[in-house]
Structures are given as structure tokens and as C-alpha cells.
């Protein structure tokens, strides 16, 4: 008896549930596809009911719309919700429909000269305060700009420095120096810009689909197209005023096989002499520059590591500094034969210096 | 040219912000549309354009740089013409010409309207929208046009209206309905619709679709926005998730296994082992 009543109860509960959901359930042959990020639903079912409706299918359209909207709303109500200021807010997922972009992807810009230098030396931008205390006026003032803290231009007295001509106008000199600095900055900015624009060349066929191309790119594309014939451009006619393409001659020039015997003898003897000599050929300036650059890079890397470790361990060990005594030394073999100078250094902490140096490219990334 | 690439630098912060807003970015701005009235646009077409402007949303602005456009015109050969299009990099990507067969304006339907600026729900019905390339592009174009800003959250009570597109026997029926949420037995409300906005019966005329390579170029997503793959996790067809752990080489002799008391080393054995090892070391040296 009890068993039966339990079953009956369960059945009744199911029926109640079904009734409750009856108002919001919709039956469709093919399920709709939802893109909730865009509040979008696509119904693939062929609209059979509408075909029979005749010229004004308003009521049928409305019924179809109601069904589809009900399904979409059911989906939306399943999303995780939260209460934000007395309103029930659902968190939408990312939209899944892929739509074309408005503008092309921004291309990465090449680093400016200063940025390259800073990377090399490991210089990081220092965070500066917005306001600086100005003694003269006794208040906090901007670092630069209108009513700045230490304004050079407002000085009414400039001392003539020791070695300068007493008749020289120091104020004019200051203004002139400022103008020169500004002009130099502007020049560097334009140079960086030019470098950035020169960089953005490579596209496969030389033609850009949207047609925004510079004269040089078009010229290059035309040159490539000219040479892409079966006879590598030999029989291509030129327009009346067109100039010959530059750099179209032979790329390398070789000496004839036998011609000038005296010159050949001289070259061979010179070669043998260089190979035989015990002293390696050394270009001192290049060697020192290379060495200095490597040292700088190592320092920067060490400083970076120290500062990272310092941050992690709560800054117990101070950053940087040569905890290992003496200048860092070289590792194994090197190109260009750096000679006697290097051997005098203590062979301290080697490590793989080979890896460090001219893969500066990798580092920069 | 990018804002920061110009030869003349912007002199004010406002100008700099303005230019930065317009340059290409990783995640783009909301698209803007411009609605253009052609030389011979008749009353119907003008009214359609005006209605689109009304129902849609503040993001249709005529001043800023717009990548979507709608152009209306009317002549004997093509009466009541509407061209919807979009642009990529200021170059036309897709253009689809639609003819308006029947049009009921906003003001003709005497119902309460919903406020401007709400994000509409979009529904596409009919299998035509997936069959032909033309229809597929039209669907993508309509989504682009009408979807509104992409938002992470949405207020459930604020879902107010729905645009319904039906493709049937060569015609496209565009209807807008206002949403009425009625009580149902459970949490999800029952929907009733009330016809609100403009309704159009459109017929597809000419199309000018972008070439495949241009379309591909415009769909290119920058790497930064691609979803990051989680490594070392795989799923099989039954729904089980597998993970992979990479471990260092283990010294199996030092493995902690079940302890067998009989195999335990006795102190005497340990001493002799130690002496043997010492002997070996002395021999080597």
C-alpha cells in the first residue's frame, strides 16, 4: 500500500513539474543555435507553417517569433546571475560569432633608438611624483609645464660662468640652447618615425588588398613583376621615360682566372704571411667595444635577476652589486681572436658567455 | 597612419585621445554606421532610414569614423532601394542591396516603444540563412549592424526587445517586437510579444561581396585575443578529463614501498656495507 502511494506521489510530482514547465517549453525539430554573447539565436527549421499562410503571414510570424524568443530567454535565464544594486544581472559569455574587423591588426612597431639602448643597458623608467616642492614659492608645484617648480625662464639673474666671455648674453645663450635641444628632439622623433615606416614592408606578392601602398612599394612590386617572366625579364620593354632599375647588374665580380701574374703572386704571399704569423690580428677598438657591451648586458641581466629575487624574498638581499668579486670574465672561444688583453683577466665565474652575447636579439624580445 | 606616427604631433591631450581612439587596436571600438540618403530617395526610403536611426542606438553616430553604412535611393528600375554595407580599413568589404516591398513605420504602430540604447536580441529563422553564401553574408552583416556594444553583463529585466529575421521563399521578413515577461510556474518567465518597431519585407537584389582573401584578411584575429590553450589537459570522447604531470627521474631504489620487516637491514649489515664502500673509494684514489 505504501509502495503504491510513494509511486503515486512521484508520478504526481512529475506531472506537476511538467505542468509548470509547460508554459515555457517549446518543441522544435532541430535545436536552435545560440550565441549568448551576442544575444543571438539561429533557427534552422524550415518555416513550413509560414508557407501556407498566404500574403500576410503576420500572425504566423509572430507565433514563430514568440517560440524562438522563448527558447532564447530560457537559455539566458540559465546563465550565472548576481545581484548588482538591486538588479538581477546575468554574466554573458564571450560572443562566438566571428565577425570581420573594422581595421587591420596593429602591427608591432620597431623600437626607437632610446628604447633599444635602454633595453641593452637594462634601464627601466623611474616612477616620478607629479608634484615637486618648490622652495622659492613655498608650495607644491608641477614638475614641468605651466607654473613649474624650478622655472629656468623666470630667472632674473644668471651668473657669468668662470671661463666665459663677460660681454656674452647669458639669457640669449640659454634660449638658444633650448631651441637647439628642441630641434634635436624633433629630428630624432622624425627619424624614428621614418624607421618605423620603412619597416612595415613585407607582403607576399607585393600588392596589398586594400590598395593603400606607398610609391616605393608599388615600384618594387612592379620590378618583381617585370622579372617574373620566362626569360627573367630580358625581353621586357620599358616605357619611353622609364629609368633602368638600379642594382640590376652582376652582383659579384670575380678576378679572371689567369691575367695579372704579379698581382696574384702578391696576394698569395700576403695570405701565407698572415696565416703563418703567430700574433693574431686584432682590431683593438672593436674588441674593446665588444667586451664593454657584453659586460653591460651581463650587469643588466644580473640586476634584473637580483631585483626579481629581492622582490620575492622580501628584499633581504639588495639588488645588483658585484657580489662576485672582480669584473666578469670570458668563457670559451670567441670569434675575432681577442688576444693578450683578455688573458690577463682572472678566469673567474665563467658560465656560458657564448650564450649571452650576440643573441642580444633574443634578449630584447 | 597611426596617431603616434603622424608627422605633426597632436598638441593637446584631447587631440591625442581622439586620434588614439581611431587607430587600429587589438580589441576594437564598437562599429558606427552612417545612414546616407541618396539623390533620389523617396518618402518610403527616407522614412526607413529615419526609423533605423530612431530605433537604434546612440552608437550610430554620423560624425565619427563609421565602418557600417546604409544608403537609400529610389528610381524606376530599382524602387525603394536600401544598400547595407560594411568597410574594412576604409575600403568597402561587403555591400548588399535590398528592396523594400512593404514597410510599416514606427509611428504607424501605436504601441509603447522601448527606450533607445537597449541591446536587442536577434533571431534568424529559416534554413535559407545557411544555404547560400549570399544569405550567410547577409546574416553576418545584419548581426554586425544590429547587435550593439558587447557587454560582459546584462540586466535580465532590461531585455526589452527582439529583432526577428525570417527568410522565406526569397523574401526576408524583418519584424521587431517588444518583450513582455509573464509569470510562469517557475523561475523563467513566459514570453509574450507585442509588435513595436518598424517591420520590413525585404527582397535580396544585387550583392557585392568581398573577395575571399580580403575577407580572410579582415577576419584575422590578433594572437593576443585568441583563447589560450591549457596545456597538458586532454579530454576523451566519454567526457573524462586527463591531465599530464611531468616528473623528474626517480631513484627507484629509494622508493617508499610496503615495509617488509624481514627485509629490513640489521645494524651489523649496515656497518659492513659502509666499510666496503670506503674500501672501494680508497682503491680508486
mmCIF file of C-alpha atoms in Angstrom, chain A residues 18-292:
data_model
loop_
_atom_site.group_PDB
_atom_site.id
_atom_site.type_symbol
_atom_site.label_atom_id
_atom_site.label_comp_id
_atom_site.label_asym_id
_atom_site.label_seq_id
_atom_site.Cartn_x
_atom_site.Cartn_y
_atom_site.Cartn_z
ATOM 1 C CA UNK A 18 5.732 19.157 -16.373
ATOM 2 C CA UNK A 19 2.779 21.442 -15.936
ATOM 3 C CA UNK A 20 4.941 24.137 -14.513
ATOM 4 C CA UNK A 21 7.350 23.907 -17.367
ATOM 5 C CA UNK A 22 4.604 23.590 -19.907
ATOM 6 C CA UNK A 23 4.221 27.285 -20.163
ATOM 7 C CA UNK A 24 7.785 27.795 -21.165
ATOM 8 C CA UNK A 25 8.630 24.707 -23.181
ATOM 9 C CA UNK A 26 8.714 24.860 -26.935
ATOM 10 C CA UNK A 27 9.116 21.896 -29.222
ATOM 11 C CA UNK A 28 11.307 22.200 -32.238
ATOM 12 C CA UNK A 29 12.582 19.641 -34.696
ATOM 13 C CA UNK A 30 16.094 20.974 -34.900
ATOM 14 C CA UNK A 31 17.546 22.665 -31.857
ATOM 15 C CA UNK A 32 18.359 26.324 -32.179
ATOM 16 C CA UNK A 33 21.919 27.558 -32.163
ATOM 17 C CA UNK A 34 22.667 30.148 -29.555
ATOM 18 C CA UNK A 35 25.341 32.793 -29.307
ATOM 19 C CA UNK A 36 24.550 34.279 -25.951
ATOM 20 C CA UNK A 37 27.381 36.780 -26.074
ATOM 21 C CA UNK A 38 25.525 38.495 -28.903
ATOM 22 C CA UNK A 39 22.034 37.630 -27.654
ATOM 23 C CA UNK A 40 21.620 35.723 -30.889
ATOM 24 C CA UNK A 41 19.624 32.636 -31.814
ATOM 25 C CA UNK A 42 19.512 30.877 -35.179
ATOM 26 C CA UNK A 43 16.627 28.663 -36.073
ATOM 27 C CA UNK A 44 17.392 26.142 -38.793
ATOM 28 C CA UNK A 45 13.938 24.649 -39.029
ATOM 29 C CA UNK A 46 12.309 25.200 -42.389
ATOM 30 C CA UNK A 47 9.402 27.570 -41.837
ATOM 31 C CA UNK A 48 6.708 25.222 -43.029
ATOM 32 C CA UNK A 49 3.827 26.886 -41.249
ATOM 33 C CA UNK A 50 4.512 30.166 -42.947
ATOM 34 C CA UNK A 51 4.413 28.901 -46.472
ATOM 35 C CA UNK A 52 0.768 28.079 -46.123
ATOM 36 C CA UNK A 53 -0.057 31.403 -44.577
ATOM 37 C CA UNK A 54 -0.501 33.459 -47.702
ATOM 38 C CA UNK A 55 0.432 37.083 -48.429
ATOM 39 C CA UNK A 56 0.181 38.486 -44.877
ATOM 40 C CA UNK A 57 1.763 35.995 -42.534
ATOM 41 C CA UNK A 58 1.747 38.383 -39.586
ATOM 42 C CA UNK A 59 0.155 36.099 -37.043
ATOM 43 C CA UNK A 60 2.315 33.127 -38.028
ATOM 44 C CA UNK A 61 5.451 35.230 -37.955
ATOM 45 C CA UNK A 62 4.534 36.458 -34.537
ATOM 46 C CA UNK A 63 3.920 32.931 -33.275
ATOM 47 C CA UNK A 64 7.251 31.788 -34.667
ATOM 48 C CA UNK A 65 8.977 34.770 -33.118
ATOM 49 C CA UNK A 66 7.359 34.075 -29.778
ATOM 50 C CA UNK A 67 8.560 30.476 -29.788
ATOM 51 C CA UNK A 68 12.090 31.365 -30.738
ATOM 52 C CA UNK A 69 12.273 34.178 -28.219
ATOM 53 C CA UNK A 70 11.005 31.857 -25.506
ATOM 54 C CA UNK A 71 13.835 29.436 -26.227
ATOM 55 C CA UNK A 72 16.393 32.224 -26.209
ATOM 56 C CA UNK A 73 15.071 33.565 -22.918
ATOM 57 C CA UNK A 74 15.198 30.079 -21.422
ATOM 58 C CA UNK A 75 18.859 29.920 -22.318
ATOM 59 C CA UNK A 76 19.578 33.360 -20.958
ATOM 60 C CA UNK A 77 17.918 32.583 -17.664
ATOM 61 C CA UNK A 78 20.263 29.608 -17.233
ATOM 62 C CA UNK A 79 23.296 31.886 -17.089
ATOM 63 C CA UNK A 80 25.010 32.577 -13.740
ATOM 64 C CA UNK A 81 23.497 35.644 -12.155
ATOM 65 C CA UNK A 82 24.472 38.077 -9.463
ATOM 66 C CA UNK A 83 22.821 40.960 -7.724
ATOM 67 C CA UNK A 84 24.209 44.373 -8.557
ATOM 68 C CA UNK A 85 22.429 47.233 -6.812
ATOM 69 C CA UNK A 86 19.027 45.627 -6.602
ATOM 70 C CA UNK A 87 19.057 44.381 -10.158
ATOM 71 C CA UNK A 88 19.498 40.824 -11.263
ATOM 72 C CA UNK A 89 22.382 40.723 -13.695
ATOM 73 C CA UNK A 90 23.470 37.763 -15.781
ATOM 74 C CA UNK A 91 27.039 37.309 -16.836
ATOM 75 C CA UNK A 92 27.239 36.848 -20.586
ATOM 76 C CA UNK A 93 29.818 34.573 -22.193
ATOM 77 C CA UNK A 94 32.105 35.738 -24.980
ATOM 78 C CA UNK A 95 30.404 36.121 -28.358
ATOM 79 C CA UNK A 96 31.139 33.143 -30.566
ATOM 80 C CA UNK A 97 30.152 34.503 -33.973
ATOM 81 C CA UNK A 98 33.222 35.633 -35.840
ATOM 82 C CA UNK A 99 32.705 38.970 -37.474
ATOM 83 C CA UNK A 100 35.175 40.859 -39.638
ATOM 84 C CA UNK A 101 37.252 43.577 -38.056
ATOM 85 C CA UNK A 102 36.886 47.227 -38.700
ATOM 86 C CA UNK A 103 40.557 47.995 -39.169
ATOM 87 C CA UNK A 104 43.588 45.803 -39.694
ATOM 88 C CA UNK A 105 45.506 44.376 -36.758
ATOM 89 C CA UNK A 106 48.006 46.933 -35.454
ATOM 90 C CA UNK A 107 51.480 45.901 -36.467
ATOM 91 C CA UNK A 108 54.214 45.909 -33.871
ATOM 92 C CA UNK A 109 56.322 48.990 -34.121
ATOM 93 C CA UNK A 110 60.116 48.761 -34.147
ATOM 94 C CA UNK A 111 61.819 50.057 -31.034
ATOM 95 C CA UNK A 112 63.132 53.593 -31.091
ATOM 96 C CA UNK A 113 66.819 54.277 -30.629
ATOM 97 C CA UNK A 114 66.362 55.160 -26.986
ATOM 98 C CA UNK A 115 64.291 52.049 -26.306
ATOM 99 C CA UNK A 116 66.955 49.832 -27.848
ATOM 100 C CA UNK A 117 69.627 51.498 -25.749
ATOM 101 C CA UNK A 118 67.572 51.211 -22.596
ATOM 102 C CA UNK A 119 66.996 47.521 -23.224
ATOM 103 C CA UNK A 120 70.685 46.977 -23.726
ATOM 104 C CA UNK A 121 71.697 48.769 -20.570
ATOM 105 C CA UNK A 122 68.798 47.497 -18.555
ATOM 106 C CA UNK A 123 67.437 50.945 -17.801
ATOM 107 C CA UNK A 124 63.881 50.967 -16.581
ATOM 108 C CA UNK A 125 61.617 54.022 -16.354
ATOM 109 C CA UNK A 126 61.656 55.518 -12.885
ATOM 110 C CA UNK A 127 58.339 56.377 -11.403
ATOM 111 C CA UNK A 128 58.321 60.104 -10.657
ATOM 112 C CA UNK A 129 55.970 62.067 -8.460
ATOM 113 C CA UNK A 130 53.606 64.532 -10.109
ATOM 114 C CA UNK A 131 54.343 67.453 -7.795
ATOM 115 C CA UNK A 132 57.632 68.750 -6.516
ATOM 116 C CA UNK A 133 58.202 71.012 -3.528
ATOM 117 C CA UNK A 134 59.277 74.454 -4.650
ATOM 118 C CA UNK A 135 61.323 76.351 -2.039
ATOM 119 C CA UNK A 136 61.094 79.684 -3.779
ATOM 120 C CA UNK A 137 57.329 79.893 -3.786
ATOM 121 C CA UNK A 138 56.815 77.658 -0.752
ATOM 122 C CA UNK A 139 54.258 75.335 -2.319
ATOM 123 C CA UNK A 140 53.895 72.123 -4.269
ATOM 124 C CA UNK A 141 54.262 72.722 -7.960
ATOM 125 C CA UNK A 142 54.285 70.669 -11.112
ATOM 126 C CA UNK A 143 57.463 69.050 -12.276
ATOM 127 C CA UNK A 144 57.111 70.654 -15.723
ATOM 128 C CA UNK A 145 54.569 72.785 -17.569
ATOM 129 C CA UNK A 146 52.611 75.863 -16.516
ATOM 130 C CA UNK A 147 53.907 77.293 -13.228
ATOM 131 C CA UNK A 148 56.525 74.663 -12.744
ATOM 132 C CA UNK A 149 58.727 74.288 -9.712
ATOM 133 C CA UNK A 150 62.124 75.405 -10.971
ATOM 134 C CA UNK A 151 61.454 77.556 -13.962
ATOM 135 C CA UNK A 152 64.615 78.477 -15.799
ATOM 136 C CA UNK A 153 62.944 81.077 -17.941
ATOM 137 C CA UNK A 154 61.782 83.145 -14.980
ATOM 138 C CA UNK A 155 65.223 83.787 -13.555
ATOM 139 C CA UNK A 156 66.209 87.416 -13.396
ATOM 140 C CA UNK A 157 69.876 86.779 -12.612
ATOM 141 C CA UNK A 158 72.336 84.442 -14.289
ATOM 142 C CA UNK A 159 75.946 84.379 -13.112
ATOM 143 C CA UNK A 160 78.551 84.532 -15.816
ATOM 144 C CA UNK A 161 80.472 81.254 -15.538
ATOM 145 C CA UNK A 162 84.227 81.389 -14.981
ATOM 146 C CA UNK A 163 85.619 80.856 -18.447
ATOM 147 C CA UNK A 164 83.021 82.696 -20.466
ATOM 148 C CA UNK A 165 83.246 85.988 -22.279
ATOM 149 C CA UNK A 166 81.844 88.722 -19.950
ATOM 150 C CA UNK A 167 80.159 90.511 -22.837
ATOM 151 C CA UNK A 168 78.135 87.448 -23.860
ATOM 152 C CA UNK A 169 74.386 87.498 -23.308
ATOM 153 C CA UNK A 170 73.707 84.553 -20.996
ATOM 154 C CA UNK A 171 69.939 84.806 -21.362
ATOM 155 C CA UNK A 172 70.135 84.605 -25.126
ATOM 156 C CA UNK A 173 72.531 81.708 -24.761
ATOM 157 C CA UNK A 174 70.044 79.827 -22.635
ATOM 158 C CA UNK A 175 67.225 80.413 -25.081
ATOM 159 C CA UNK A 176 69.409 79.316 -27.959
ATOM 160 C CA UNK A 177 70.430 76.134 -26.168
ATOM 161 C CA UNK A 178 66.777 75.313 -25.529
ATOM 162 C CA UNK A 179 65.926 75.828 -29.195
ATOM 163 C CA UNK A 180 68.727 73.527 -30.226
ATOM 164 C CA UNK A 181 67.582 70.833 -27.834
ATOM 165 C CA UNK A 182 64.029 71.050 -29.132
ATOM 166 C CA UNK A 183 65.203 70.853 -32.735
ATOM 167 C CA UNK A 184 67.368 67.827 -31.976
ATOM 168 C CA UNK A 185 64.485 66.082 -30.264
ATOM 169 C CA UNK A 186 62.239 66.745 -33.218
ATOM 170 C CA UNK A 187 64.852 65.417 -35.600
ATOM 171 C CA UNK A 188 65.196 62.209 -33.623
ATOM 172 C CA UNK A 189 61.454 61.761 -33.469
ATOM 173 C CA UNK A 190 61.180 62.107 -37.239
ATOM 174 C CA UNK A 191 63.987 59.660 -37.733
ATOM 175 C CA UNK A 192 62.267 57.142 -35.503
ATOM 176 C CA UNK A 193 59.070 57.646 -37.467
ATOM 177 C CA UNK A 194 60.869 57.106 -40.748
ATOM 178 C CA UNK A 195 62.394 53.914 -39.438
ATOM 179 C CA UNK A 196 59.007 52.709 -38.293
ATOM 180 C CA UNK A 197 57.520 53.300 -41.706
ATOM 181 C CA UNK A 198 60.380 51.712 -43.551
ATOM 182 C CA UNK A 199 59.910 48.576 -41.503
ATOM 183 C CA UNK A 200 56.381 47.771 -42.487
ATOM 184 C CA UNK A 201 57.136 46.244 -45.863
ATOM 185 C CA UNK A 202 56.919 42.609 -46.298
ATOM 186 C CA UNK A 203 53.801 41.365 -48.042
ATOM 187 C CA UNK A 204 53.992 38.336 -50.233
ATOM 188 C CA UNK A 205 53.057 39.364 -53.747
ATOM 189 C CA UNK A 206 53.957 42.975 -53.233
ATOM 190 C CA UNK A 207 50.335 44.040 -53.651
ATOM 191 C CA UNK A 208 48.152 44.972 -50.725
ATOM 192 C CA UNK A 209 44.490 44.000 -50.956
ATOM 193 C CA UNK A 210 43.054 47.318 -49.809
ATOM 194 C CA UNK A 211 45.221 49.390 -52.065
ATOM 195 C CA UNK A 212 46.946 51.629 -49.532
ATOM 196 C CA UNK A 213 50.511 51.416 -50.739
ATOM 197 C CA UNK A 214 53.410 53.766 -50.975
ATOM 198 C CA UNK A 215 55.207 54.666 -54.159
ATOM 199 C CA UNK A 216 58.265 52.644 -53.222
ATOM 200 C CA UNK A 217 56.236 49.516 -52.530
ATOM 201 C CA UNK A 218 54.475 49.805 -55.848
ATOM 202 C CA UNK A 219 57.775 50.332 -57.600
ATOM 203 C CA UNK A 220 59.218 47.274 -56.002
ATOM 204 C CA UNK A 221 56.173 45.206 -56.847
ATOM 205 C CA UNK A 222 56.477 46.358 -60.445
ATOM 206 C CA UNK A 223 60.152 45.426 -60.590
ATOM 207 C CA UNK A 224 59.436 41.971 -59.244
ATOM 208 C CA UNK A 225 56.616 41.516 -61.725
ATOM 209 C CA UNK A 226 58.924 42.534 -64.582
ATOM 210 C CA UNK A 227 61.470 39.917 -63.717
ATOM 211 C CA UNK A 228 58.883 37.168 -63.291
ATOM 212 C CA UNK A 229 58.757 36.150 -66.925
ATOM 213 C CA UNK A 230 60.137 33.023 -68.540
ATOM 214 C CA UNK A 231 63.240 34.842 -69.741
ATOM 215 C CA UNK A 232 63.691 36.592 -66.364
ATOM 216 C CA UNK A 233 62.792 39.987 -67.755
ATOM 217 C CA UNK A 234 65.290 40.146 -70.564
ATOM 218 C CA UNK A 235 62.830 40.944 -73.315
ATOM 219 C CA UNK A 236 60.537 43.215 -71.330
ATOM 220 C CA UNK A 237 60.183 46.587 -72.987
ATOM 221 C CA UNK A 238 60.416 49.721 -70.973
ATOM 222 C CA UNK A 239 58.103 52.699 -71.181
ATOM 223 C CA UNK A 240 59.581 55.736 -73.019
ATOM 224 C CA UNK A 241 60.657 57.687 -69.947
ATOM 225 C CA UNK A 242 61.201 54.823 -67.566
ATOM 226 C CA UNK A 243 64.609 54.562 -65.953
ATOM 227 C CA UNK A 244 66.614 51.379 -65.782
ATOM 228 C CA UNK A 245 66.188 49.567 -62.491
ATOM 229 C CA UNK A 246 69.085 50.123 -60.134
ATOM 230 C CA UNK A 247 71.150 47.198 -58.974
ATOM 231 C CA UNK A 248 70.299 45.024 -61.917
ATOM 232 C CA UNK A 249 73.876 44.207 -62.911
ATOM 233 C CA UNK A 250 76.048 41.369 -61.752
ATOM 234 C CA UNK A 251 76.220 41.007 -58.000
ATOM 235 C CA UNK A 252 79.775 39.758 -57.599
ATOM 236 C CA UNK A 253 82.841 40.495 -59.556
ATOM 237 C CA UNK A 254 85.476 37.813 -59.818
ATOM 238 C CA UNK A 255 89.025 38.204 -60.978
ATOM 239 C CA UNK A 256 89.811 36.494 -64.314
ATOM 240 C CA UNK A 257 91.343 33.057 -63.915
ATOM 241 C CA UNK A 258 94.748 33.987 -65.205
ATOM 242 C CA UNK A 259 95.671 37.518 -66.027
ATOM 243 C CA UNK A 260 97.848 39.537 -63.817
ATOM 244 C CA UNK A 261 100.518 37.129 -62.514
ATOM 245 C CA UNK A 262 102.325 39.669 -60.383
ATOM 246 C CA UNK A 263 99.181 40.688 -58.521
ATOM 247 C CA UNK A 264 98.204 37.074 -57.956
ATOM 248 C CA UNK A 265 101.650 36.268 -56.539
ATOM 249 C CA UNK A 266 101.470 39.246 -54.217
ATOM 250 C CA UNK A 267 98.046 38.241 -52.917
ATOM 251 C CA UNK A 268 99.055 34.663 -52.260
ATOM 252 C CA UNK A 269 102.238 35.650 -50.393
ATOM 253 C CA UNK A 270 100.331 38.103 -48.252
ATOM 254 C CA UNK A 271 97.817 35.426 -47.384
ATOM 255 C CA UNK A 272 100.529 32.985 -46.383
ATOM 256 C CA UNK A 273 102.236 35.602 -44.276
ATOM 257 C CA UNK A 274 99.088 36.353 -42.349
ATOM 258 C CA UNK A 275 98.367 32.681 -41.804
ATOM 259 C CA UNK A 276 101.876 31.953 -40.601
ATOM 260 C CA UNK A 277 102.250 34.799 -38.148
ATOM 261 C CA UNK A 278 101.870 33.807 -34.526
ATOM 262 C CA UNK A 279 100.319 37.061 -33.468
ATOM 263 C CA UNK A 280 96.587 37.159 -34.113
ATOM 264 C CA UNK A 281 95.214 40.144 -35.984
ATOM 265 C CA UNK A 282 93.443 42.340 -33.525
ATOM 266 C CA UNK A 283 91.354 45.409 -34.076
ATOM 267 C CA UNK A 284 91.676 46.974 -30.665
ATOM 268 C CA UNK A 285 88.715 49.336 -30.810
ATOM 269 C CA UNK A 286 86.282 46.708 -31.972
ATOM 270 C CA UNK A 287 87.479 44.275 -29.354
ATOM 271 C CA UNK A 288 87.098 46.734 -26.505
ATOM 272 C CA UNK A 289 83.675 47.818 -27.656
ATOM 273 C CA UNK A 290 82.513 44.254 -27.834
ATOM 274 C CA UNK A 291 83.820 43.499 -24.392
ATOM 275 C CA UNK A 292 82.227 46.563 -22.862
#
